[in-house]
Amino acid sequence: MRSGVRWLLLPVLLLPVGWLLFANIGVDPRTIPSRVVGKALPTFSLPTLDGTTLTDADLVGRPAVINFWASWCGPCVDEHPVLLDAAQRLGGEVQLVGVVYQDSPERAAAWLRRYGDGGWPDAVDDGSLAIDFGVTGPPETYFVDADGIIRDRVVGPVSTRAMAEGLAAIGVDAS
Amino acid sequence: MLPTIGHAAIVVALALSLYATLAFGLGARRRDRSAVASGRHAMLAAFALAAAASVAMMASLLGHDFSIAYVARNNATTTPPFYSVISLWAALEGSILFWALLLTGWSGLVLHRYRNRHAELMPWVGVTLALVSAFFFAVMAWPGNPFERLTPVPAEGNGPNALLQNHPFMGLHPPLLYLGYTGLAVPFAFGVAALVTGRTQAEWLAIVRRWTVIPWIFLTAGIVAGAWWSYEVLGWGGYWAWDPVENAALMPWLAATAFIHSSMVAERRGGLRVFTMALVVFTFVLTLVGTFLTRSGVVASVHAFTASSIGPWFAVAILLALGGGLGLLLWRLPALADRRPPPLAVSRESAFLLNNVLFLGLTVVVLFGTMLPMVVEAATGERISVGAPYFNAINAPLFAALIFLMAIGPALPWGGTSWSTIRERFAGPALLAVALTLAGVLLGMRGIAQLGTLFLAVFVVGVLGDEVVRGARSRARTRGEPPPVAAWRLATRNRRRYGGYLVHAGICLMAISVAVSATGARQAAATLDVGESMTIGGYTLTLREVVVEPLPDDARVIETRAVVDYGGAQSGSLATAQRDYPSSTTPIATPGVRTFATEDLYVTLLQADANGGAASLQVFLNPLVAWIWVGGFVVVAGAVFAAWPERRRLAMAEVAAAGRRDAPASVPAEGASP
Amino acid sequence: MRAWVGPLAVAAVLALGGILAVAAITGPRAEPVAQTLAAELRCPDCQALSVAESRTAAANAIRAEISAQLAAGRTADEVRQHFVDRYGSWILLRPASPLAWLLPLLAIAASVGVLGLWLLRRRPAPVTEPAQVDDETRRRLAREAESLDG
């Protein structure tokens, strides 16, 4: 091999390796970017805990917050006060909807009696609505604007700040 | 008090390793033996300090000292002593401390053992090992301080990661793996020393091969133990998921295996030096990459720890090791170039070369698949996955080709061969393999994976067995020894060759078991009331009872246990459980496993209703899985046999020959010398 | 060793290869489509397992959805796309991009090719062996030389 040329191998190998190593630092592999943000609400028609039926048409016309939860989900207990607070203060501007995820209606109802029922409808999902939203696991919260377009998504328990940001994305001022 | 001692020990050890780097460097430049000795003593002191820090951490864990953040995160007052002690390697900071302990231990051992030999190489070996040790101490001094304090001191800690306190194997599998990882710094250090000094002849090769085989043994044992742990703990019925952490251990293993084979050709022909040297560098860099992948939170994995700030440190270390090793190699390239003619196409050399290409191919596929999500994410922001279906599809043919080479390679003569030799060595085993494969078809084996692997494995074992029988017979004839004695003496006089055969036989056993268990497993799921039954493959399983109770040694952990009676070819009962740990949001399943000679009955509790006395069970009937562990044991035993020091035996023989029957039982051995 | 053993072995191996090929094509290992699909989809709420192997809530839901869609007459590709539309290509454990497959295979094929060319490169004419040494002696010598090395 001719002298000198071989040293080119060093930057050729090291630069991409370095770029690759540093580019990924700080990226959390557990959060998966959502595919549904920016898209329209999927169509659905599901029974609710109080015996009525909830469809996607019910949600169009007013900003909505859709929260996937289950009685077996620990972090759902932590985020529940944030949802109750939002419902109480902003119930006129935004509609909250719960979706019971992979759970029995009886257990879900018992959970609500224990941790506080905010009075919003809770649809019981057989699993396919959660898949339509690309839910990875409860709790997960989606913010839908008045036109029925999904605008934001929070994975894991919703904090007061995440709630305010999500509401801002659908044109509701939470302050 | 303890955390102060521990932290001080780490800081002083950092200073000592930096001092040792300088002392070794000076010693090398000025040929100053006292400077080299001083560096060696500093490294031994660094090992002692790492040991002190580790003991301080273990004592803090045992004493539940929650003023240390690491203890508060990974321990609770109820954690049993055994799991407290092994929590040293249960999370990031502790595992780096453990790593530094093993690394300085290997360094001290090597520097001490060769203190009076290889005077040219050793100072540079010392520089490299001291520098690598200094890196780990520096990580602990800044971003990953294991003794970081916590105020206010919590009354109770989080407890260890639930997955890691569920099975005593956690006490075995990480130390084995870490011994392997850290040990691979030694061949890297010798490689660097050989390149710096220009002594790239046979001298370094023999040492480096020995010091690659030793960590290789630990790495192999650690990987098999990890698969076993995964099988016994995770409850999904399998043992290998191509999880990034598993890949992180597999990649250096593959590269080290390639090196062990290429070094034999290099030793035999004197060529291949560039390639062999590059493999040594590559293997060490892969151990760092594995740590980077698994310990800095850039990949999603069962084992991944939370994102931490050590990522940039490891990224820089990887670049330095890769750049340094490669730079030295390029610098020495003109002197290393191989101008010999290539070996004959059908010879042992070329079989070994093909073996190397395939092993490197496997390494590259695993590396590529593991890193691809990172590349795509960094380039496009899109998140993709690379999982078991990908790795299985690409790697299975490569593994099959390697198994084929395992039969061909060792049986072909060095230098070249003739058609008559090929016929003599391979025709019989090939006929045997065909016959047994047809027998396999009659016995109900189906599918290309099972039958193809069976054919290859029988072929390999046939060729190897033929070699051993042939050699033993010839020795028995010429020396008049009884055949078993001749076989044993033949093997112990040529440990590398026959130990290698045993390793290959163990790999074949594992290959058959993996192929059959991967394609022949049966599963069934059912929800049973107490007294109800389900059937799977000739077994009838009856739910006897469902019990919910706190663990006797840790009342905060609630265990739901289903007891199942089974009947069929064997009968008995087993328990499968779910444990609710306070530190985990989802319950951790403990599968119930019964191992029979040809299959495992594996029951996982999915859900239980204690009041109603019902349980949902997932049942697997996994054929031959136990033989994977047996095969792993054979591989390790073969490698230990091959690496067993030969001089000790010769020294003993000399003592015996001198007629000194009063010689002490342990002759001062020049054991691990090449 | 008798002269017919070699050809017989070759014939037997070829015959076996044929049997294996037929077994691979017609074998009873055709798994149910639902099972194959489940093994290719990543479980969203665990880390490295497929939904076929996992029993978490999301994995159960996805398996049920696969069965429902197949029962409704959708093809495997349509079902796969259904999940990609909702979860992104992240859900596929078998990356869809052909580059992911071609690059490593090309790299291996190229390395094997380079090795092969190097081995078959022209070399000095082989030294002709002395005629008076018979095969048996040469084999014995080779064997003994080998038992000396590792």
Short mmCIF file of N, CA and C in Angstrom, two decimals, chain B residues 71-172:
data_model
loop_
_atom_site.label_atom_id
_atom_site.label_comp_id
_atom_site.label_asym_id
_atom_site.label_seq_id
_atom_site.Cartn_x
_atom_site.Cartn_y
_atom_site.Cartn_z
N VAL B 71 -27.43 2.99 46.94
CA VAL B 71 -28.06 2.03 47.86
C VAL B 71 -29.55 2.32 47.95
N ALA B 72 -29.91 3.61 48.04
CA ALA B 72 -31.33 3.95 48.17
C ALA B 72 -32.11 3.50 46.93
N ARG B 73 -31.48 3.56 45.76
CA ARG B 73 -32.18 3.17 44.54
C ARG B 73 -32.26 1.67 44.36
N ASN B 74 -31.28 0.95 44.90
CA ASN B 74 -31.18 -0.48 44.58
C ASN B 74 -31.27 -1.40 45.78
N ASN B 75 -31.72 -0.89 46.91
CA ASN B 75 -31.76 -1.73 48.09
C ASN B 75 -32.92 -1.27 48.95
N ALA B 76 -33.40 -2.18 49.79
CA ALA B 76 -34.44 -1.83 50.76
C ALA B 76 -34.11 -2.58 52.04
N THR B 77 -34.71 -2.15 53.16
CA THR B 77 -34.39 -2.80 54.43
C THR B 77 -34.75 -4.28 54.40
N THR B 78 -35.71 -4.63 53.52
CA THR B 78 -36.16 -6.02 53.48
C THR B 78 -35.37 -6.88 52.50
N THR B 79 -34.44 -6.26 51.74
CA THR B 79 -33.70 -7.05 50.75
C THR B 79 -32.84 -8.10 51.45
N PRO B 80 -32.95 -9.36 51.05
CA PRO B 80 -32.15 -10.41 51.69
C PRO B 80 -30.65 -10.15 51.49
N PRO B 81 -29.82 -10.62 52.43
CA PRO B 81 -28.38 -10.33 52.36
C PRO B 81 -27.75 -10.72 51.02
N PHE B 82 -28.11 -11.91 50.50
CA PHE B 82 -27.50 -12.35 49.24
C PHE B 82 -27.75 -11.34 48.13
N TYR B 83 -29.02 -10.90 48.00
CA TYR B 83 -29.33 -9.96 46.93
C TYR B 83 -28.78 -8.58 47.22
N SER B 84 -28.58 -8.25 48.51
CA SER B 84 -27.92 -6.98 48.82
C SER B 84 -26.51 -6.98 48.30
N VAL B 85 -25.78 -8.06 48.57
CA VAL B 85 -24.37 -8.12 48.16
C VAL B 85 -24.26 -8.07 46.65
N ILE B 86 -25.07 -8.87 45.95
CA ILE B 86 -24.91 -8.92 44.49
C ILE B 86 -25.49 -7.67 43.82
N SER B 87 -26.16 -6.81 44.60
CA SER B 87 -26.62 -5.55 43.99
C SER B 87 -25.46 -4.67 43.61
N LEU B 88 -24.25 -5.07 43.98
CA LEU B 88 -23.06 -4.34 43.52
C LEU B 88 -23.10 -4.21 42.01
N TRP B 89 -23.57 -5.28 41.32
CA TRP B 89 -23.60 -5.18 39.85
C TRP B 89 -25.02 -5.10 39.30
N ALA B 90 -25.96 -4.63 40.15
CA ALA B 90 -27.34 -4.61 39.68
C ALA B 90 -27.68 -3.35 38.91
N ALA B 91 -26.87 -2.32 39.01
CA ALA B 91 -27.20 -1.08 38.30
C ALA B 91 -25.91 -0.40 37.86
N LEU B 92 -26.09 0.72 37.19
CA LEU B 92 -24.98 1.34 36.47
C LEU B 92 -23.71 1.57 37.29
N GLU B 93 -23.81 2.43 38.33
CA GLU B 93 -22.58 2.86 39.01
C GLU B 93 -21.88 1.68 39.66
N GLY B 94 -22.65 0.82 40.30
CA GLY B 94 -22.05 -0.34 40.95
C GLY B 94 -21.37 -1.26 39.95
N SER B 95 -21.99 -1.42 38.78
CA SER B 95 -21.40 -2.35 37.83
C SER B 95 -20.10 -1.77 37.27
N ILE B 96 -19.99 -0.44 37.22
CA ILE B 96 -18.72 0.14 36.75
C ILE B 96 -17.63 -0.07 37.80
N LEU B 97 -18.03 0.03 39.08
CA LEU B 97 -17.07 -0.26 40.15
C LEU B 97 -16.59 -1.71 40.06
N PHE B 98 -17.55 -2.61 39.87
CA PHE B 98 -17.23 -4.03 39.76
C PHE B 98 -16.30 -4.26 38.55
N TRP B 99 -16.61 -3.57 37.48
CA TRP B 99 -15.82 -3.65 36.25
C TRP B 99 -14.38 -3.24 36.52
N ALA B 100 -14.23 -2.09 37.22
CA ALA B 100 -12.89 -1.59 37.52
C ALA B 100 -12.14 -2.58 38.40
N LEU B 101 -12.88 -3.20 39.33
CA LEU B 101 -12.25 -4.18 40.22
C LEU B 101 -11.67 -5.34 39.40
N LEU B 102 -12.49 -5.89 38.49
CA LEU B 102 -12.03 -7.04 37.70
C LEU B 102 -10.92 -6.63 36.74
N LEU B 103 -11.04 -5.44 36.16
CA LEU B 103 -10.04 -4.98 35.20
C LEU B 103 -8.68 -4.82 35.88
N THR B 104 -8.67 -4.15 37.05
CA THR B 104 -7.39 -3.98 37.74
C THR B 104 -6.89 -5.34 38.23
N GLY B 105 -7.81 -6.25 38.55
CA GLY B 105 -7.41 -7.58 38.98
C GLY B 105 -6.68 -8.31 37.86
N TRP B 106 -7.28 -8.34 36.66
CA TRP B 106 -6.61 -8.97 35.51
C TRP B 106 -5.28 -8.28 35.25
N SER B 107 -5.29 -6.92 35.29
CA SER B 107 -4.05 -6.17 35.00
C SER B 107 -2.95 -6.57 35.97
N GLY B 108 -3.29 -6.57 37.27
CA GLY B 108 -2.30 -6.90 38.28
C GLY B 108 -1.75 -8.31 38.05
N LEU B 109 -2.66 -9.23 37.74
CA LEU B 109 -2.26 -10.62 37.53
C LEU B 109 -1.25 -10.73 36.38
N VAL B 110 -1.60 -10.09 35.26
CA VAL B 110 -0.75 -10.19 34.08
C VAL B 110 0.59 -9.49 34.31
N LEU B 111 0.54 -8.27 34.89
CA LEU B 111 1.78 -7.52 35.09
C LEU B 111 2.70 -8.26 36.06
N HIS B 112 2.07 -8.88 37.08
CA HIS B 112 2.87 -9.59 38.06
C HIS B 112 3.47 -10.86 37.46
N ARG B 113 2.63 -11.61 36.75
CA ARG B 113 3.05 -12.89 36.21
C ARG B 113 4.21 -12.76 35.24
N TYR B 114 4.18 -11.71 34.40
CA TYR B 114 5.23 -11.56 33.39
C TYR B 114 6.26 -10.51 33.79
N ARG B 115 6.40 -10.29 35.12
CA ARG B 115 7.27 -9.18 35.55
C ARG B 115 8.71 -9.39 35.11
N ASN B 116 9.13 -10.68 34.99
CA ASN B 116 10.52 -10.92 34.63
C ASN B 116 10.70 -11.38 33.19
N ARG B 117 9.62 -11.27 32.41
CA ARG B 117 9.72 -11.73 31.03
C ARG B 117 9.26 -10.64 30.08
N HIS B 118 9.51 -10.82 28.82
CA HIS B 118 9.03 -9.90 27.78
C HIS B 118 9.32 -8.45 28.14
N ALA B 119 10.56 -8.18 28.49
CA ALA B 119 10.92 -6.86 29.00
C ALA B 119 10.58 -5.74 28.02
N GLU B 120 10.54 -6.04 26.73
CA GLU B 120 10.21 -4.99 25.76
C GLU B 120 8.73 -4.69 25.75
N LEU B 121 7.94 -5.77 25.83
CA LEU B 121 6.49 -5.61 25.68
C LEU B 121 5.84 -5.05 26.93
N MET B 122 6.26 -5.56 28.11
CA MET B 122 5.48 -5.33 29.32
C MET B 122 5.24 -3.86 29.66
N PRO B 123 6.23 -2.96 29.50
CA PRO B 123 5.93 -1.56 29.85
C PRO B 123 4.74 -1.03 29.05
N TRP B 124 4.67 -1.38 27.78
CA TRP B 124 3.55 -0.87 26.96
C TRP B 124 2.25 -1.57 27.29
N VAL B 125 2.34 -2.85 27.66
CA VAL B 125 1.13 -3.53 28.18
C VAL B 125 0.64 -2.77 29.41
N GLY B 126 1.61 -2.39 30.27
CA GLY B 126 1.25 -1.64 31.47
C GLY B 126 0.62 -0.30 31.15
N VAL B 127 1.19 0.43 30.19
CA VAL B 127 0.62 1.73 29.82
C VAL B 127 -0.84 1.55 29.42
N THR B 128 -1.11 0.56 28.56
CA THR B 128 -2.46 0.38 28.04
C THR B 128 -3.43 0.01 29.16
N LEU B 129 -3.04 -0.98 29.97
CA LEU B 129 -3.96 -1.43 31.02
C LEU B 129 -4.19 -0.31 32.04
N ALA B 130 -3.14 0.44 32.37
CA ALA B 130 -3.29 1.52 33.34
C ALA B 130 -4.21 2.60 32.79
N LEU B 131 -4.09 2.87 31.51
CA LEU B 131 -4.92 3.90 30.89
C LEU B 131 -6.39 3.46 30.87
N VAL B 132 -6.63 2.20 30.51
CA VAL B 132 -8.02 1.72 30.49
C VAL B 132 -8.59 1.75 31.91
N SER B 133 -7.79 1.33 32.90
CA SER B 133 -8.26 1.37 34.29
C SER B 133 -8.55 2.81 34.70
N ALA B 134 -7.65 3.73 34.32
CA ALA B 134 -7.85 5.13 34.69
C ALA B 134 -9.18 5.63 34.13
N PHE B 135 -9.53 5.17 32.93
CA PHE B 135 -10.80 5.60 32.35
C PHE B 135 -11.97 5.20 33.26
N PHE B 136 -11.96 3.95 33.71
CA PHE B 136 -13.09 3.50 34.53
C PHE B 136 -13.13 4.23 35.88
N PHE B 137 -11.95 4.46 36.46
CA PHE B 137 -11.95 5.21 37.72
C PHE B 137 -12.43 6.65 37.49
N ALA B 138 -12.05 7.22 36.33
CA ALA B 138 -12.48 8.58 36.05
C ALA B 138 -13.99 8.65 35.88
N VAL B 139 -14.56 7.62 35.23
CA VAL B 139 -16.02 7.60 35.09
C VAL B 139 -16.66 7.62 36.47
N MET B 140 -16.06 6.88 37.42
CA MET B 140 -16.64 6.84 38.77
C MET B 140 -16.36 8.11 39.55
N ALA B 141 -15.26 8.79 39.21
CA ALA B 141 -14.95 10.02 39.94
C ALA B 141 -15.87 11.15 39.50
N TRP B 142 -16.32 11.13 38.22
CA TRP B 142 -17.19 12.22 37.76
C TRP B 142 -18.62 11.77 37.46
N PRO B 143 -18.93 11.25 36.27
CA PRO B 143 -20.38 11.11 35.99
C PRO B 143 -21.06 9.94 36.70
N GLY B 144 -20.32 8.90 37.04
CA GLY B 144 -20.97 7.72 37.59
C GLY B 144 -20.51 7.38 38.98
N ASN B 145 -20.52 8.37 39.87
CA ASN B 145 -20.02 8.15 41.23
C ASN B 145 -20.93 7.19 42.00
N PRO B 146 -20.44 6.00 42.34
CA PRO B 146 -21.30 5.05 43.04
C PRO B 146 -21.61 5.47 44.47
N PHE B 147 -20.77 6.36 45.02
CA PHE B 147 -20.97 6.74 46.43
C PHE B 147 -21.63 8.10 46.57
N GLU B 148 -22.31 8.56 45.52
CA GLU B 148 -22.98 9.85 45.61
C GLU B 148 -23.96 9.85 46.78
N ARG B 149 -23.95 10.98 47.54
CA ARG B 149 -24.77 11.03 48.75
C ARG B 149 -26.16 11.55 48.41
N LEU B 150 -27.07 11.24 49.30
CA LEU B 150 -28.47 11.61 49.09
C LEU B 150 -28.94 12.35 50.34
N THR B 151 -29.42 13.58 50.19
CA THR B 151 -30.03 14.27 51.34
C THR B 151 -31.39 14.79 50.91
N PRO B 152 -32.38 14.70 51.73
CA PRO B 152 -32.38 14.01 53.02
C PRO B 152 -32.32 12.49 52.82
N VAL B 153 -31.83 11.81 53.85
CA VAL B 153 -31.70 10.36 53.76
C VAL B 153 -33.09 9.72 53.87
N PRO B 154 -33.51 8.97 52.86
CA PRO B 154 -34.84 8.35 52.95
C PRO B 154 -34.86 7.23 53.99
N ALA B 155 -36.04 6.98 54.55
CA ALA B 155 -36.16 5.94 55.57
C ALA B 155 -36.14 4.55 54.92
N GLU B 156 -36.57 4.49 53.65
CA GLU B 156 -36.62 3.20 52.99
C GLU B 156 -36.16 3.38 51.54
N GLY B 157 -35.51 2.35 51.02
CA GLY B 157 -35.03 2.44 49.64
C GLY B 157 -36.00 1.82 48.66
N ASN B 158 -35.70 1.96 47.36
CA ASN B 158 -36.58 1.41 46.32
C ASN B 158 -36.53 -0.10 46.23
N GLY B 159 -35.43 -0.67 46.67
CA GLY B 159 -35.24 -2.11 46.47
C GLY B 159 -34.65 -2.37 45.11
N PRO B 160 -34.03 -3.54 44.95
CA PRO B 160 -33.40 -3.85 43.67
C PRO B 160 -34.44 -3.99 42.57
N ASN B 161 -34.01 -3.80 41.34
CA ASN B 161 -34.84 -4.10 40.18
C ASN B 161 -35.45 -5.50 40.37
N ALA B 162 -36.79 -5.54 40.25
CA ALA B 162 -37.48 -6.79 40.58
C ALA B 162 -36.94 -7.97 39.80
N LEU B 163 -36.61 -7.74 38.53
CA LEU B 163 -36.13 -8.85 37.69
C LEU B 163 -34.83 -9.41 38.23
N LEU B 164 -34.05 -8.55 38.89
CA LEU B 164 -32.72 -8.96 39.27
C LEU B 164 -32.67 -9.60 40.65
N GLN B 165 -33.81 -9.64 41.36
CA GLN B 165 -33.76 -10.27 42.67
C GLN B 165 -34.64 -11.51 42.69
N ASN B 166 -34.85 -12.05 41.53
CA ASN B 166 -35.81 -13.14 41.43
C ASN B 166 -35.14 -14.50 41.34
N HIS B 167 -33.84 -14.52 41.09
CA HIS B 167 -33.21 -15.81 40.84
C HIS B 167 -31.74 -15.73 41.26
N PRO B 168 -31.26 -16.76 41.98
CA PRO B 168 -29.87 -16.72 42.45
C PRO B 168 -28.86 -16.65 41.31
N PHE B 169 -29.26 -16.96 40.08
CA PHE B 169 -28.34 -16.90 38.95
C PHE B 169 -27.78 -15.51 38.73
N MET B 170 -28.48 -14.49 39.26
CA MET B 170 -27.95 -13.14 39.12
C MET B 170 -26.62 -13.01 39.83
N GLY B 171 -26.36 -13.93 40.77
CA GLY B 171 -25.09 -13.89 41.47
C GLY B 171 -23.96 -14.48 40.63
N LEU B 172 -24.31 -15.16 39.54
CA LEU B 172 -23.32 -15.90 38.77
C LEU B 172 -23.11 -15.32 37.38
#
